[in-house]
Structures are given as structure tokens and as C-alpha cells.
Tab-separated table of C-alpha atoms and ligand atoms in Angstrom:
chain	number	residue	atom	x	y	z
A	26	MET	CA	-23.920	-27.295	-8.376
A	27	THR	CA	-23.763	-30.635	-10.171
A	28	SER	CA	-22.359	-31.140	-13.622
A	29	GLY	CA	-25.924	-31.806	-14.813
A	30	ASP	CA	-26.888	-28.317	-13.698
A	31	HIS	CA	-23.936	-26.879	-15.559
A	32	ALA	CA	-24.825	-28.650	-18.761
A	33	SER	CA	-28.431	-27.518	-18.608
A	34	PHE	CA	-27.274	-23.912	-19.099
A	35	GLY	CA	-25.809	-24.833	-22.457
A	36	THR	CA	-23.485	-21.905	-23.085
A	37	GLY	CA	-21.416	-22.531	-19.950
A	38	ALA	CA	-22.021	-19.080	-18.476
A	39	SER	CA	-22.978	-20.673	-15.183
A	40	LEU	CA	-20.083	-23.108	-15.239
A	41	ARG	CA	-17.653	-22.963	-12.309
A	42	VAL	CA	-14.338	-24.672	-11.654
A	43	ARG	CA	-13.842	-26.865	-8.610
A	44	GLY	CA	-11.615	-24.829	-6.350
A	45	GLU	CA	-10.654	-27.682	-4.044
A	46	ARG	CA	-9.552	-29.815	-6.985
A	47	LEU	CA	-7.371	-26.973	-8.294
A	48	TRP	CA	-5.876	-26.491	-4.816
A	49	GLN	CA	-5.159	-30.232	-4.517
A	50	SER	CA	-3.372	-30.241	-7.883
A	51	LEU	CA	-1.242	-27.275	-6.760
A	52	MET	CA	-0.313	-29.038	-3.533
A	53	ASP	CA	0.446	-32.316	-5.338
A	54	LEU	CA	2.722	-30.624	-7.859
A	55	ALA	CA	4.411	-28.637	-5.065
A	56	ARG	CA	5.641	-31.898	-3.546
A	57	ILE	CA	8.081	-32.252	-6.454
A	58	GLY	CA	11.072	-30.194	-5.383
A	59	ALA	CA	9.479	-29.214	-2.051
A	60	THR	CA	11.788	-27.236	0.239
A	61	PRO	CA	11.807	-27.330	4.056
A	62	ARG	CA	10.280	-23.839	4.329
A	63	GLY	CA	7.237	-24.731	2.252
A	64	GLY	CA	8.536	-23.601	-1.120
A	65	VAL	CA	9.631	-25.329	-4.309
A	66	ARG	CA	13.000	-25.614	-6.004
A	67	ARG	CA	12.348	-27.070	-9.450
A	68	LEU	CA	14.852	-25.516	-11.820
A	69	ALA	CA	14.257	-25.735	-15.560
A	70	LEU	CA	15.310	-28.924	-17.324
A	71	THR	CA	16.426	-30.760	-14.193
A	72	ASP	CA	15.227	-34.191	-13.086
A	73	LEU	CA	12.680	-32.455	-10.879
A	74	ASP	CA	11.391	-30.478	-13.862
A	75	ARG	CA	10.988	-33.793	-15.693
A	76	GLN	CA	9.052	-35.252	-12.753
A	77	GLY	CA	6.818	-32.178	-12.592
A	78	ARG	CA	6.199	-32.300	-16.326
A	79	ASP	CA	5.462	-36.032	-16.235
A	80	LEU	CA	2.893	-35.498	-13.485
A	81	VAL	CA	1.112	-32.595	-15.193
A	82	VAL	CA	1.245	-34.159	-18.661
A	83	GLY	CA	-0.291	-37.307	-17.134
A	84	TRP	CA	-3.122	-35.214	-15.686
A	85	LEU	CA	-3.669	-33.435	-19.009
A	86	ARG	CA	-3.785	-36.758	-20.875
A	87	ALA	CA	-6.198	-38.153	-18.291
A	88	ALA	CA	-8.371	-35.111	-19.017
A	89	GLY	CA	-8.530	-36.303	-22.616
A	90	ALA	CA	-6.102	-33.782	-24.111
A	91	SER	CA	-3.762	-34.777	-26.917
A	92	VAL	CA	-0.223	-33.767	-26.033
A	93	GLU	CA	2.397	-32.402	-28.403
A	94	ILE	CA	5.920	-31.351	-27.487
A	95	ASP	CA	7.943	-28.953	-29.593
A	96	ARG	CA	11.695	-28.731	-30.085
A	97	ALA	CA	12.100	-26.252	-27.216
A	98	GLY	CA	10.274	-28.619	-24.858
A	99	ASN	CA	7.074	-26.570	-24.826
A	100	VAL	CA	4.099	-28.816	-24.097
A	101	PHE	CA	0.743	-28.242	-25.837
A	102	ALA	CA	-2.203	-30.218	-24.473
A	103	LEU	CA	-5.130	-29.757	-26.830
A	104	ARG	CA	-8.832	-30.407	-26.329
A	105	GLY	CA	-10.808	-30.715	-29.538
A	106	GLY	CA	-13.626	-28.394	-30.512
A	107	ARG	CA	-16.618	-28.640	-32.793
A	108	ASN	CA	-14.541	-27.144	-35.569
A	109	ALA	CA	-11.132	-28.798	-35.403
A	110	ALA	CA	-9.802	-26.610	-38.214
A	111	LEU	CA	-10.006	-23.445	-36.118
A	112	PRO	CA	-6.967	-22.239	-34.141
A	113	PRO	CA	-7.244	-23.086	-30.445
A	114	VAL	CA	-7.844	-20.766	-27.515
A	115	LEU	CA	-4.782	-21.499	-25.428
A	116	THR	CA	-3.925	-20.930	-21.784
A	117	GLY	CA	-0.942	-21.955	-19.680
A	118	SER	CA	2.224	-20.750	-17.992
A	119	HIS	CA	5.368	-22.474	-16.666
A	120	ILE	CA	6.246	-25.020	-13.984
A	121	ASP	CA	9.956	-24.282	-13.605
A	122	THR	CA	10.669	-22.341	-10.426
A	123	GLN	CA	13.277	-20.070	-8.902
A	124	PRO	CA	15.936	-21.743	-6.682
A	125	SER	CA	13.937	-20.685	-3.625
A	126	GLY	CA	10.573	-20.367	-5.334
A	127	GLY	CA	7.004	-20.855	-4.205
A	128	LYS	CA	4.143	-23.172	-5.042
A	129	PHE	CA	2.166	-20.761	-7.208
A	130	ASP	CA	4.372	-18.777	-9.592
A	131	GLY	CA	3.669	-20.340	-13.005
A	132	ASN	CA	2.211	-23.526	-11.558
A	133	TYR	CA	-1.081	-21.759	-10.951
A	134	GLY	CA	-1.472	-20.758	-14.609
A	135	VAL	CA	-0.843	-24.284	-15.861
A	136	LEU	CA	-3.058	-25.965	-13.278
A	137	ALA	CA	-5.832	-23.400	-13.655
A	138	GLY	CA	-5.770	-24.382	-17.344
A	139	LEU	CA	-5.978	-28.058	-16.403
A	140	GLU	CA	-8.891	-27.239	-14.093
A	141	VAL	CA	-10.670	-25.486	-16.972
A	142	LEU	CA	-10.325	-28.599	-19.149
A	143	ARG	CA	-11.565	-30.824	-16.323
A	144	THR	CA	-14.519	-28.511	-15.752
A	145	LEU	CA	-15.468	-28.523	-19.435
A	146	ASN	CA	-15.276	-32.312	-19.403
A	147	ASP	CA	-17.438	-32.630	-16.287
A	148	ALA	CA	-20.135	-30.480	-17.858
A	149	GLY	CA	-19.950	-32.166	-21.248
A	150	ILE	CA	-19.228	-28.861	-22.927
A	151	VAL	CA	-18.026	-28.900	-26.498
A	152	THR	CA	-16.427	-25.617	-27.462
A	153	ASP	CA	-16.663	-24.425	-31.027
A	154	LYS	CA	-12.926	-23.783	-31.238
A	155	PRO	CA	-10.380	-26.180	-29.767
A	156	THR	CA	-8.880	-25.191	-26.422
A	157	GLY	CA	-5.600	-26.112	-24.823
A	158	VAL	CA	-3.014	-25.740	-22.092
A	159	ALA	CA	0.658	-24.926	-22.675
A	160	ILE	CA	3.606	-25.544	-20.380
A	161	TRP	CA	6.347	-23.165	-21.538
A	162	THR	CA	9.993	-24.116	-20.973
A	163	ASN	CA	12.308	-22.137	-18.670
A	164	GLU	CA	10.163	-19.089	-18.090
A	165	GLU	CA	12.119	-18.091	-14.997
A	166	GLY	CA	15.428	-17.450	-16.742
A	167	SER	CA	17.133	-18.532	-13.547
A	168	ARG	CA	19.052	-21.544	-14.829
A	169	PHE	CA	19.288	-20.416	-18.463
A	170	VAL	CA	19.117	-16.955	-20.011
A	171	PRO	CA	16.997	-15.758	-21.820
A	172	THR	CA	13.969	-15.591	-19.594
A	173	MET	CA	10.714	-16.854	-21.148
A	174	SER	CA	12.805	-19.214	-23.271
A	175	GLY	CA	10.098	-21.468	-24.634
A	176	SER	CA	7.534	-18.802	-25.376
A	177	GLY	CA	10.220	-16.527	-26.845
A	178	ALA	CA	11.378	-19.201	-29.275
A	179	PHE	CA	7.722	-19.994	-30.061
A	180	ALA	CA	7.128	-16.342	-30.947
A	181	GLY	CA	10.345	-16.121	-33.004
A	182	VAL	CA	11.977	-13.597	-30.650
A	183	PHE	CA	15.169	-15.665	-30.851
A	184	SER	CA	16.042	-18.756	-32.840
A	185	LEU	CA	15.809	-22.303	-31.592
A	186	ASP	CA	19.533	-22.796	-32.301
A	187	TYR	CA	20.382	-19.774	-30.164
A	188	LEU	CA	18.256	-21.116	-27.340
A	189	LEU	CA	19.587	-24.671	-27.464
A	190	ALA	CA	23.169	-23.329	-27.276
A	191	GLN	CA	22.668	-21.308	-24.063
A	192	ARG	CA	24.637	-22.621	-21.083
A	193	ASP	CA	23.960	-22.656	-17.353
A	194	VAL	CA	26.632	-21.707	-14.755
A	195	ASP	CA	28.006	-25.252	-14.897
A	196	GLY	CA	28.445	-25.096	-18.669
A	197	ILE	CA	25.562	-27.451	-19.489
A	198	ALA	CA	23.805	-26.481	-22.721
A	199	PHE	CA	20.039	-25.958	-22.821
A	200	GLY	CA	19.726	-28.463	-25.681
A	201	GLU	CA	21.708	-31.082	-23.779
A	202	ALA	CA	19.606	-30.644	-20.626
A	203	LEU	CA	16.396	-30.792	-22.661
A	204	GLN	CA	17.470	-34.070	-24.308
A	205	ARG	CA	18.501	-35.508	-20.967
A	206	ILE	CA	15.074	-35.047	-19.401
A	207	GLY	CA	13.359	-36.485	-22.483
A	208	TYR	CA	11.432	-33.358	-23.452
A	209	ALA	CA	13.182	-32.452	-26.705
A	210	GLY	CA	10.070	-32.908	-28.821
A	211	SER	CA	9.873	-33.256	-32.576
A	212	VAL	CA	7.162	-30.672	-33.292
A	213	PRO	CA	8.661	-27.652	-35.104
A	214	ILE	CA	8.837	-24.527	-32.989
A	215	GLY	CA	6.227	-21.804	-33.554
A	216	GLY	CA	4.078	-21.396	-36.620
A	217	ARG	CA	1.065	-22.529	-34.615
A	218	PRO	CA	-1.850	-20.124	-35.103
A	219	LEU	CA	-3.714	-19.327	-31.902
A	220	ASP	CA	-7.120	-17.742	-31.611
A	221	ALA	CA	-6.112	-16.224	-28.262
A	222	TYR	CA	-3.917	-16.819	-25.241
A	223	PHE	CA	-4.969	-16.194	-21.619
A	224	GLU	CA	-2.604	-16.671	-18.678
A	225	ALA	CA	-3.609	-16.712	-15.014
A	226	HIS	CA	-0.922	-15.833	-12.468
A	227	ILE	CA	-0.482	-14.602	-8.923
A	228	GLU	CA	0.229	-10.869	-8.946
A	229	GLN	CA	3.651	-11.205	-7.262
A	230	GLY	CA	3.265	-7.652	-5.970
A	231	PRO	CA	1.226	-5.880	-3.278
A	232	VAL	CA	-1.456	-3.946	-5.179
A	233	LEU	CA	-4.460	-6.302	-5.230
A	234	GLU	CA	-4.077	-7.406	-1.632
A	235	ARG	CA	-3.607	-3.829	-0.416
A	236	GLU	CA	-6.798	-2.739	-2.183
A	237	ASP	CA	-8.699	-5.928	-1.305
A	238	ILE	CA	-9.409	-6.658	-4.967
A	239	THR	CA	-9.776	-10.207	-6.244
A	240	ILE	CA	-8.940	-9.895	-9.939
A	241	GLY	CA	-6.229	-7.921	-11.696
A	242	VAL	CA	-7.104	-7.267	-15.335
A	243	VAL	CA	-3.580	-7.126	-16.741
A	244	THR	CA	-3.251	-4.510	-19.463
A	245	GLY	CA	0.500	-4.815	-20.080
A	246	ALA	CA	3.931	-5.419	-18.616
A	247	LEU	CA	7.155	-3.570	-17.910
A	248	GLY	CA	10.021	-3.608	-20.381
A	249	GLN	CA	13.142	-5.349	-19.198
A	250	ARG	CA	16.930	-5.468	-19.739
A	251	TRP	CA	19.303	-8.103	-18.398
A	252	TYR	CA	23.096	-7.739	-18.291
A	253	ASP	CA	26.123	-9.849	-17.453
A	254	CYS	CA	28.825	-7.771	-15.852
A	255	VAL	CA	32.355	-9.089	-15.281
A	256	TRP	CA	34.893	-7.177	-13.180
A	257	ASN	CA	38.561	-8.025	-13.565
A	258	GLY	CA	41.259	-6.824	-11.192
A	259	GLN	CA	44.028	-8.882	-9.669
A	260	ASP	CA	44.090	-11.675	-7.079
A	261	ALA	CA	46.403	-10.637	-4.251
A	262	HIS	CA	47.338	-11.616	-0.713
A	263	ALA	CA	45.005	-10.134	1.914
A	264	GLY	CA	47.855	-9.427	4.347
A	265	PRO	CA	50.930	-7.966	2.666
A	266	THR	CA	49.185	-6.206	-0.236
A	267	PRO	CA	48.838	-2.471	0.585
A	268	MET	CA	45.327	-1.079	0.322
A	269	GLU	CA	46.415	1.549	-2.246
A	270	THR	CA	47.842	-0.948	-4.744
A	271	ARG	CA	44.946	-3.407	-4.782
A	272	ARG	CA	42.734	-3.991	-7.768
A	273	ASP	CA	39.771	-5.475	-5.903
A	274	ALA	CA	37.050	-6.647	-8.301
A	275	LEU	CA	34.546	-7.038	-5.478
A	276	ARG	CA	34.838	-3.337	-4.646
A	277	GLY	CA	33.783	-2.557	-8.211
A	278	ALA	CA	30.861	-4.976	-8.003
A	279	SER	CA	29.797	-3.617	-4.619
A	280	ARG	CA	29.772	-0.059	-5.830
A	281	LEU	CA	27.719	-1.091	-8.839
A	282	VAL	CA	25.097	-2.733	-6.615
A	283	GLU	CA	24.478	0.600	-4.903
A	284	ALA	CA	24.686	2.500	-8.177
A	285	VAL	CA	22.028	0.414	-9.970
A	286	ASN	CA	19.682	0.819	-7.029
A	287	ALA	CA	20.220	4.572	-7.263
A	288	VAL	CA	19.431	4.440	-11.000
A	289	ALA	CA	16.091	2.734	-10.297
A	290	LEU	CA	15.225	5.293	-7.633
A	291	ARG	CA	15.886	8.127	-10.088
A	292	TYR	CA	13.327	6.529	-12.424
A	293	GLY	CA	10.820	5.889	-9.637
A	294	PRO	CA	8.322	5.049	-8.567
A	295	VAL	CA	8.054	2.467	-11.338
A	296	GLY	CA	11.730	1.932	-12.233
A	297	ARG	CA	13.302	-1.264	-10.918
A	298	ALA	CA	16.916	-2.468	-10.791
A	299	THR	CA	18.335	-5.550	-9.112
A	300	VAL	CA	21.613	-7.402	-8.733
A	301	GLY	CA	20.592	-10.947	-7.831
A	302	PHE	CA	23.544	-13.048	-8.927
A	303	MET	CA	27.224	-12.739	-8.077
A	304	GLN	CA	30.200	-15.070	-8.336
A	305	VAL	CA	33.325	-13.952	-6.503
A	306	SER	CA	36.617	-15.440	-7.571
A	307	PRO	CA	38.648	-17.053	-6.136
A	308	ASN	CA	36.237	-16.687	-3.167
A	309	SER	CA	38.814	-17.239	-0.474
A	310	ARG	CA	38.798	-15.203	2.724
A	311	ASN	CA	42.448	-14.170	2.516
A	312	VAL	CA	42.599	-13.335	-1.186
A	313	VAL	CA	41.700	-9.915	-2.612
A	314	PRO	CA	39.131	-10.983	-5.254
A	315	GLY	CA	40.488	-10.620	-8.769
A	316	ARG	CA	37.276	-11.407	-10.610
A	317	VAL	CA	33.562	-10.959	-10.021
A	318	ALA	CA	30.727	-11.930	-12.362
A	319	MET	CA	27.344	-10.386	-11.601
A	320	SER	CA	23.930	-9.846	-13.133
A	321	VAL	CA	21.875	-6.667	-13.496
A	322	ASP	CA	18.100	-6.686	-14.067
A	323	MET	CA	16.407	-3.358	-14.964
A	324	ARG	CA	12.711	-2.765	-15.684
A	325	HIS	CA	10.445	0.157	-16.518
A	326	PRO	CA	7.058	0.613	-18.233
A	327	ASP	CA	8.454	3.370	-20.485
A	328	ASP	CA	10.996	2.222	-23.073
A	329	ASN	CA	12.607	5.679	-23.306
A	330	ALA	CA	13.179	5.654	-19.562
A	331	LEU	CA	14.650	2.179	-19.856
A	332	GLU	CA	17.047	3.412	-22.546
A	333	SER	CA	18.185	6.210	-20.230
A	334	MET	CA	18.607	3.732	-17.375
A	335	ASP	CA	20.735	1.632	-19.727
A	336	ARG	CA	22.978	4.628	-20.496
A	337	GLU	CA	23.322	5.519	-16.820
A	338	LEU	CA	24.272	1.950	-15.996
A	339	ARG	CA	26.992	1.916	-18.653
A	340	ASP	CA	28.328	5.317	-17.560
A	341	VAL	CA	28.477	4.463	-13.889
A	342	ALA	CA	30.108	1.064	-14.509
A	343	HIS	CA	32.755	2.783	-16.645
A	344	ALA	CA	33.397	5.452	-13.996
A	345	ILE	CA	33.747	2.862	-11.198
A	346	ALA	CA	36.159	0.815	-13.311
A	347	GLN	CA	38.344	3.859	-13.951
A	348	ASP	CA	38.334	4.923	-10.341
A	349	LEU	CA	39.309	1.468	-9.058
A	350	ARG	CA	41.660	0.578	-11.952
A	351	LEU	CA	39.517	-2.389	-12.907
A	352	GLU	CA	38.315	-3.767	-16.196
A	353	CYS	CA	34.562	-3.991	-16.512
A	354	ALA	CA	32.820	-5.913	-19.303
A	355	LEU	CA	29.113	-5.107	-19.374
A	356	ARG	CA	27.012	-7.076	-21.845
A	357	GLN	CA	23.267	-6.913	-22.423
A	358	VAL	CA	22.070	-10.531	-22.545
A	359	ASP	CA	18.293	-10.192	-22.699
A	360	ARG	CA	15.784	-7.477	-23.470
A	361	PHE	CA	12.178	-6.877	-24.292
A	362	GLU	CA	10.134	-3.740	-24.643
A	363	ALA	CA	7.209	-2.712	-22.471
A	364	SER	CA	4.096	-4.445	-23.779
A	365	ARG	CA	0.368	-3.877	-23.995
A	366	PHE	CA	-1.999	-6.802	-24.177
A	367	ASP	CA	-4.708	-7.168	-26.832
A	368	SER	CA	-7.684	-4.959	-25.990
A	369	GLY	CA	-10.215	-7.627	-27.033
A	370	CYS	CA	-8.639	-10.223	-24.732
A	371	VAL	CA	-8.280	-7.686	-21.902
A	372	ASP	CA	-11.993	-6.884	-22.312
A	373	ALA	CA	-12.827	-10.594	-22.200
A	374	VAL	CA	-11.036	-10.845	-18.836
A	375	ARG	CA	-12.701	-7.695	-17.465
A	376	THR	CA	-16.149	-8.812	-18.642
A	377	ALA	CA	-15.677	-12.273	-17.146
A	378	ALA	CA	-14.677	-10.764	-13.787
A	379	ARG	CA	-17.684	-8.414	-13.846
A	380	ASN	CA	-20.127	-11.139	-14.841
A	381	LEU	CA	-18.835	-13.256	-11.987
A	382	GLY	CA	-19.386	-10.345	-9.597
A	383	LEU	CA	-15.686	-10.175	-8.685
A	384	SER	CA	-13.952	-6.961	-7.650
A	385	ASN	CA	-11.350	-6.064	-10.269
A	386	ARG	CA	-9.011	-3.350	-11.446
A	387	ASP	CA	-6.625	-2.835	-14.323
A	388	ILE	CA	-3.000	-3.517	-13.476
A	389	VAL	CA	0.395	-3.540	-15.197
A	390	SER	CA	2.638	-6.529	-14.561
A	391	GLY	CA	6.024	-5.883	-12.982
A	392	ALA	CA	7.041	-9.464	-13.637
A	393	ALA	CA	7.849	-11.129	-16.928
A	394	HIS	CA	5.385	-13.710	-18.219
A	395	ASP	CA	5.070	-16.023	-21.211
A	396	ALA	CA	1.998	-14.034	-22.269
A	397	ILE	CA	4.346	-11.172	-23.192
A	398	TYR	CA	5.989	-13.202	-25.957
A	399	VAL	CA	2.913	-15.203	-26.953
A	400	GLY	CA	1.196	-11.819	-27.255
A	401	ARG	CA	3.504	-10.967	-30.148
A	402	VAL	CA	1.998	-13.693	-32.323
A	403	ALA	CA	-1.546	-13.962	-30.969
A	404	PRO	CA	-4.075	-11.843	-29.094
A	405	ALA	CA	-3.222	-12.303	-25.402
A	406	ALA	CA	-4.109	-11.112	-21.912
A	407	MET	CA	-3.567	-12.082	-18.300
A	408	ILE	CA	-5.530	-12.528	-15.097
A	409	PHE	CA	-3.889	-11.730	-11.755
A	410	VAL	CA	-4.993	-12.826	-8.301
A	411	PRO	CA	-3.576	-11.494	-5.008
A	412	CYS	CA	-0.721	-13.176	-3.189
A	413	LYS	CA	0.103	-12.855	0.495
A	414	ASP	CA	1.982	-9.662	1.352
A	415	GLY	CA	2.833	-9.338	-2.346
A	416	ILE	CA	5.727	-11.775	-1.797
A	417	SER	CA	6.928	-14.015	-4.637
A	418	HIS	CA	10.211	-15.628	-5.734
A	419	ASN	CA	10.325	-16.776	-2.131
A	420	GLU	CA	9.525	-20.082	-0.448
A	421	ILE	CA	6.861	-18.386	1.671
A	422	GLU	CA	4.899	-17.277	-1.430
A	423	ASP	CA	1.221	-17.878	-0.612
A	424	ALA	CA	-2.225	-17.290	-2.093
A	425	ARG	CA	-5.775	-17.824	-0.848
A	426	PRO	CA	-7.697	-20.795	-2.294
A	427	GLU	CA	-10.780	-18.637	-2.919
A	428	HIS	CA	-8.722	-16.136	-4.941
A	429	LEU	CA	-7.131	-18.914	-6.988
A	430	GLU	CA	-10.588	-20.370	-7.618
A	431	ALA	CA	-11.957	-16.967	-8.627
A	432	GLY	CA	-9.082	-16.403	-11.068
A	433	ALA	CA	-9.646	-19.842	-12.587
A	434	ASN	CA	-13.349	-19.024	-13.035
A	435	VAL	CA	-12.402	-15.818	-14.846
A	436	LEU	CA	-10.039	-17.868	-16.999
A	437	LEU	CA	-12.800	-20.389	-17.745
A	438	GLN	CA	-15.283	-17.686	-18.722
A	439	ALA	CA	-12.774	-15.752	-20.836
A	440	ILE	CA	-11.891	-18.959	-22.681
A	441	LEU	CA	-15.560	-19.812	-23.196
A	442	ALA	CA	-16.309	-16.317	-24.465
A	443	ARG	CA	-13.553	-16.674	-27.015
A	444	ALA	CA	-13.993	-20.349	-27.915
A	445	GLY	CA	-17.789	-20.410	-28.015
A	446	ALA	CA	-19.568	-23.208	-26.242
A	447	SER	CA	-22.473	-25.518	-26.663
A	448	ARG	CA	-23.695	-28.585	-24.863
A	449	SER	CA	-22.548	-31.936	-26.140
A	450	PRO	CA	-25.282	-33.659	-28.140
B	27	GLV	C1	10.142	-13.843	-13.962
B	27	GLV	O1	9.637	-14.380	-13.011
B	27	GLV	C2	10.565	-12.455	-13.923
B	27	GLV	O2	9.705	-11.567	-13.797
B	27	GLV	O3	11.769	-12.218	-13.978
B	28	MN	MN1	5.762	-16.833	-13.401
B	29	MN	MN1	8.892	-16.164	-11.576
């Protein structure tokens, strides 16, 4: 279909994104931080993050958007509407990745948004309300805690000062890293009214693929708790030190790994618990480790269950510490409650999928997403598409071009339904 055909329909109901252009953008962005196994390592606020941002911001500007950057480094690329005074219909996601991340997590949501703007331009569509694409800073929470940093600060979940003071494992502050890559903008954080926010994302789980369904209509997301846990015992010689007198911090950490998995299983099938980070000190093969720092990530769709999981975690950590004569400092460092997306926005996604003739089902997100925090200050919803074998946070993360295209078409139609469209004069 040519852009002339699109325009002749006026309202944009027949408008479709260009799937191959979206795919090409994904592949081009994936070259920045590409890993040998086909993944991407583009940690938040690194030089690679700057390069990725520069590339995408360049594309957004070339699509005619005006770009603003706020003090947390969130990027807002806005496309005018017939009524400039109205709050925009926003979409977006993040382009920071996990250390061994894939090409699609986050990147898809941002580039699907770019593809929507390009498609509107091609068809000469003027929306009634402005539209726009956001790139949220440090969604992954891998380099800096809290997760969903930019969108959380935007929504007032934590203060900008708190965020800028957070440090990575090397002691570098968020604010310092943001300045260094040149994305510490001057626009005040938050206080930006939005008509609605839609975020497209790969599912990152197995449900859609298993059921051969193209579109997940995301109704909400699990609640989450993050902890830092530090075990202190005593460094000692691996040879002469009797087994009975040791205070081995790694034994405490190891027992906790098993214990948190057992907690999740007790709250199954939807409870989740993970230890993904550990630093053993002094990390020498012939020294009994005197100190271990580790993370705990727990998730559940029911906040009461999550509270009970929290209590069980504290109890078991305390019991292990007593048994092994260790000190254990367990600190909650991030939390958010289970969320439900706005029913009007969820309906807009469902209706768009139906009108496009795409198979769809309601789904709850197991992963965290910027839409969770944006949804606290604006009506929000998400669109999921399947990913291969449900694998994500992995270099082999993969998704089918036709599914990505379908999700972007749902995004386009949901945005049009909300923003209102007419042909340019
Ligand atoms: C982010 O990717 C998360 O779900 O932790
Ligand atoms: Mn993501
Ligand atoms: Mn992720």
C-alpha cells in the first residue's frame, strides 16, 4: 500500500507501519554494543549508551520530532498535533541493556515508537493531540539501582537527588555518569501531563509463543522487591583453619540462594525469587571468604503474598546467620507494588489488535517496565509480542519480524485511537 492510499482513508485506520524499516532500525541499533553471540551489552550511562542515544535521537529528529531531555536523562521526542495545547499521547521504552542482553528488550518499544512517527509522516497524518516517543534512562536497574530509574523519577516515585546520588559497583554516581555522556538535560523532571502512554515490548516469557498468539494485551504487572544482602564472617587460611572454627560468608550466601528459591516455590506458580549478583571477598582460592555481597529479587502479583515472602526471606537469612555464626545485613533497596494498567488504554490495545485481525489474549507482565511507573501519573497500557522460547536477558533473545511488525501496528492504531487523526490539509 502506498502512502497515498493511506492518506485517502483519512482517519488512519488502514495505516500500517513498514515492518522491514522497523527491523532495519533494530538491527542498526543492535550494532552498538554488539556481542559475539548476537546480543547487546549497552549498560546505562556508558559511552555505548551515549552512542545508542545519539543514533536514535538523530532518527527521531530526522522524523521531524522536537527533542527535549530532562534532568534524569529521559528523552522526549514530540510530534506536534492539530491542538498543540493538548497533552501528548506518548510511547517509548528504554535502550539500556543487561550485561548479556538481547537486541529487543526495550529497544523494540522505542523503535516501534519511531516507526509510528515515520508512518504518520509518510501518510501525511496530522493527529489532533501531539504524539511522542520517550527513551527512559536506566530501566534495567543493572548498573544502577533503582530499576526503571528515569520513569520512576518522572512519576515522582523517588526524588531526582536520590537518583543522581546512586552509585554503581565501581562507586560512580548516576549523576556523574549522566553528565559524562552529555545527557543531563535541563528540562525539570516530571510535571508533564500525558494524555496516555503505550509501551510495546517483547513478552520475555513463554506464554504467547506456547499458545501461538501474536499480541499480549497487558493488563498489569507483578510487584517486586529488591534487596542487598551482605554476609560478614572472617577471612581465614584454607589449609590450617579447622572446618568447625570457620566463619565462611560464602556458605551463608549459598544457603540463602537455595532458601530464596524455596520461598518462591512456596508461593508458586507465580512467585519468583532470584539471586543474580554476588561478590565474594577476597575471592582467592585458598582463603575462606570473609565477606559476600549479593542481591535478591522477589516478585509476585499479590502484594500480600509478596509481604509474606519478604518476612520469610528475613527469617531464613537470620536463621542461617545464627547457625553459621555470621553477620547478615539485609536491606530492601527497591520496591513497587503489583500494578493494573488503565482499563481505557488496555481496551484501546485490545480493540486495535481485534480490528487488525490479530490473535490476542490478556496477560500479566512478569518483567518490570517503564509503563508501570508512567502508569502512576497517566493512563497507560502495554502491548506484548512473542519472543523465541520465551528467552530474554540473554544474548540469544530473538523475535519474529512479523510479530514485531504486528505489535507496532497495534501501537500505531492505539495511539491513533487516543490521539485522533485527520489527513493533512
Ligand atoms: C527488567 O528488565 C526487570 O524486569 O527486572
Ligand atoms: Mn525492557
Ligand atoms: Mn530488561
